[in-house]
């Protein structure tokens, strides 16, 4: 088993169709709106039915503000590396550091030749790709004196001026399957990007081993290479094959790939908006929770540290960023010693006149031992619970903001989660409905995981927590009923122009109930989680 300990990233693989450019861009914008981290497009410049990938990436970067963009993967034989390096650096600067560079050695050689490219053998393609990486990295290295000099077999750059430097350390991901490409990935690349459909059983393990060996021989650590994977599948009510079934099945299978095969970036190939919503709203959160739970149990790898490569600073892992409003670094401290994870306080603010329970009847668990100390590992689970709750709080705040902007008629593509800049009011209502519905599914998934896995272990380890756990489970059922009220309000809202008031009232009640519940759960559980060693 291989788990390289990288943060998990989820993205989309959208067809760059030229038949309906607005729909293509809309899927990319939707990728950001539903909360995915990365949007990618294939690059086949000889395909007249496709939009040019680098033009499309630039347009998408201008239409978004958070999501990372990349070609999956760039057709190197038709993209001269010196020019490509400046294109990537320019877009990275313009987008605020949101570009990754996927590279391939080339395929479909007849079409490449028809466009003026040079046909290469497989061995020549690997050598040309390694030379191209050297050209690109030298051009990005703007601080080194002197011009770029690469006197290669396929690419010769003699004194070209360096720069511009990208806004961040742009990762280079290689689409690789054969041993020589995998070895190059281990020596020189920052990521391995195959497609699951092209792999045979055992290929991931064999590819990882080849990359790891090549990385060590080059004086690098295997953890320097992120493992990405293009996936495809079908969401259905019943399981009928790999990645063909309900979201919970997808989550289990992807978690197994993360923990057993080291995959940390999953890129869904689909042009179906509903697939992207389910992938972001149901699959990704569940995979993150499953993987975090296993890592917290002690399954996380011990990272190897390789010496810095000469002339290049180490590249930090790209973290999956929580919204700024959810960041709580002072509360999520996990240093050893006294317990330092601070539960989120209930500010007492209530939006609704309705009350769904009597907060004064909530039981409390045993008081912590003031003399006990806690290791960072023990405190990590409580900190993780706070971080999950912070994500729910931030998303809930976005729903409120979205409702108010719809009410004021101030809709734009980002704030209103719309697919295009201009949309009818009926489309605005539909987009809001989809976003709220996705949020309801996320909350339900989180509570199901707690009820089925988390709470039974707490009750068994310390029976004194039984009344608290019982109350939390009861509140889950109440929140489920409140969520159904939101769903009913959404139906009324989409069907009637007068339904916004009912929807606002339903979301206000959800806010009161959920924020109160999350604060109560943190107050009662973050310390027992550390004390009892539960992940």
GROMACS .gro file of N, CA, C and O in nm, residues 426 429 433 437 484-497 499 502-503:
model
   84
  426UNK      N    1  -3.607   3.276  -1.383
  426UNK     CA    2  -3.637   3.135  -1.361
  426UNK      C    3  -3.507   3.056  -1.351
  426UNK      O    4  -3.493   2.968  -1.266
  429UNK      N    5  -3.346   3.114  -1.011
  429UNK     CA    6  -3.408   3.035  -0.905
  429UNK      C    7  -3.362   2.889  -0.912
  429UNK      O    8  -3.338   2.826  -0.811
  433UNK      N    9  -3.157   2.679  -0.632
  433UNK     CA   10  -3.212   2.554  -0.582
  433UNK      C   11  -3.111   2.442  -0.586
  433UNK      O   12  -3.099   2.364  -0.489
  437UNK      N   13  -2.971   2.247  -0.263
  437UNK     CA   14  -2.993   2.102  -0.257
  437UNK      C   15  -2.861   2.030  -0.233
  437UNK      O   16  -2.854   1.934  -0.154
  484UNK      N   17  -3.566   1.902   0.510
  484UNK     CA   18  -3.681   1.873   0.424
  484UNK      C   19  -3.768   1.996   0.407
  484UNK      O   20  -3.827   2.018   0.301
  485UNK      N   21  -3.775   2.079   0.512
  485UNK     CA   22  -3.848   2.205   0.500
  485UNK      C   23  -3.783   2.299   0.399
  485UNK      O   24  -3.852   2.369   0.324
  486UNK      N   25  -3.649   2.301   0.397
  486UNK     CA   26  -3.578   2.379   0.296
  486UNK      C   27  -3.611   2.327   0.157
  486UNK      O   28  -3.634   2.404   0.062
  487UNK      N   29  -3.614   2.195   0.143
  487UNK     CA   30  -3.645   2.135   0.013
  487UNK      C   31  -3.785   2.175  -0.034
  487UNK      O   32  -3.806   2.209  -0.150
  488UNK      N   33  -3.882   2.171   0.058
  488UNK     CA   34  -4.018   2.212   0.021
  488UNK      C   35  -4.022   2.360  -0.019
  488UNK      O   36  -4.091   2.399  -0.115
  489UNK      N   37  -3.945   2.441   0.052
  489UNK     CA   38  -3.942   2.583   0.019
  489UNK      C   39  -3.877   2.606  -0.117
  489UNK      O   40  -3.915   2.697  -0.191
  490UNK      N   41  -3.778   2.522  -0.150
  490UNK     CA   42  -3.714   2.534  -0.281
  490UNK      C   43  -3.813   2.503  -0.393
  490UNK      O   44  -3.815   2.571  -0.496
  491UNK      N   45  -3.895   2.401  -0.372
  491UNK     CA   46  -3.996   2.367  -0.473
  491UNK      C   47  -4.091   2.485  -0.493
  491UNK      O   48  -4.122   2.524  -0.607
  492UNK      N   49  -4.134   2.545  -0.383
  492UNK     CA   50  -4.223   2.660  -0.393
  492UNK      C   51  -4.155   2.777  -0.461
  492UNK      O   52  -4.216   2.850  -0.540
  493UNK      N   53  -4.027   2.794  -0.431
  493UNK     CA   54  -3.952   2.908  -0.486
  493UNK      C   55  -3.936   2.896  -0.637
  493UNK      O   56  -3.955   2.993  -0.710
  494UNK      N   57  -3.900   2.777  -0.684
  494UNK     CA   58  -3.882   2.759  -0.828
  494UNK      C   59  -4.014   2.774  -0.901
  494UNK      O   60  -4.020   2.824  -1.013
  495UNK      N   61  -4.122   2.732  -0.837
  495UNK     CA   62  -4.251   2.736  -0.905
  495UNK      C   63  -4.325   2.868  -0.894
  495UNK      O   64  -4.422   2.889  -0.967
  496UNK      N   65  -4.283   2.955  -0.806
  496UNK     CA   66  -4.360   3.078  -0.784
  496UNK      C   67  -4.266   3.195  -0.759
  496UNK      O   68  -4.171   3.183  -0.682
  497UNK      N   69  -4.294   3.310  -0.820
  497UNK     CA   70  -4.210   3.428  -0.795
  497UNK      C   71  -4.224   3.481  -0.653
  497UNK      O   72  -4.145   3.564  -0.609
  499UNK      N   73  -4.207   3.287  -0.381
  499UNK     CA   74  -4.159   3.185  -0.290
  499UNK      C   75  -4.032   3.219  -0.215
  499UNK      O   76  -3.986   3.140  -0.132
  502UNK      N   77  -4.059   3.239   0.180
  502UNK     CA   78  -4.066   3.108   0.245
  502UNK      C   79  -3.930   3.042   0.248
  502UNK      O   80  -3.892   2.980   0.348
  503UNK      N   81  -3.856   3.054   0.138
  503UNK     CA   82  -3.722   2.995   0.134
  503UNK      C   83  -3.631   3.062   0.235
  503UNK      O   84  -3.555   2.995   0.307
   0.00000   0.00000   0.00000
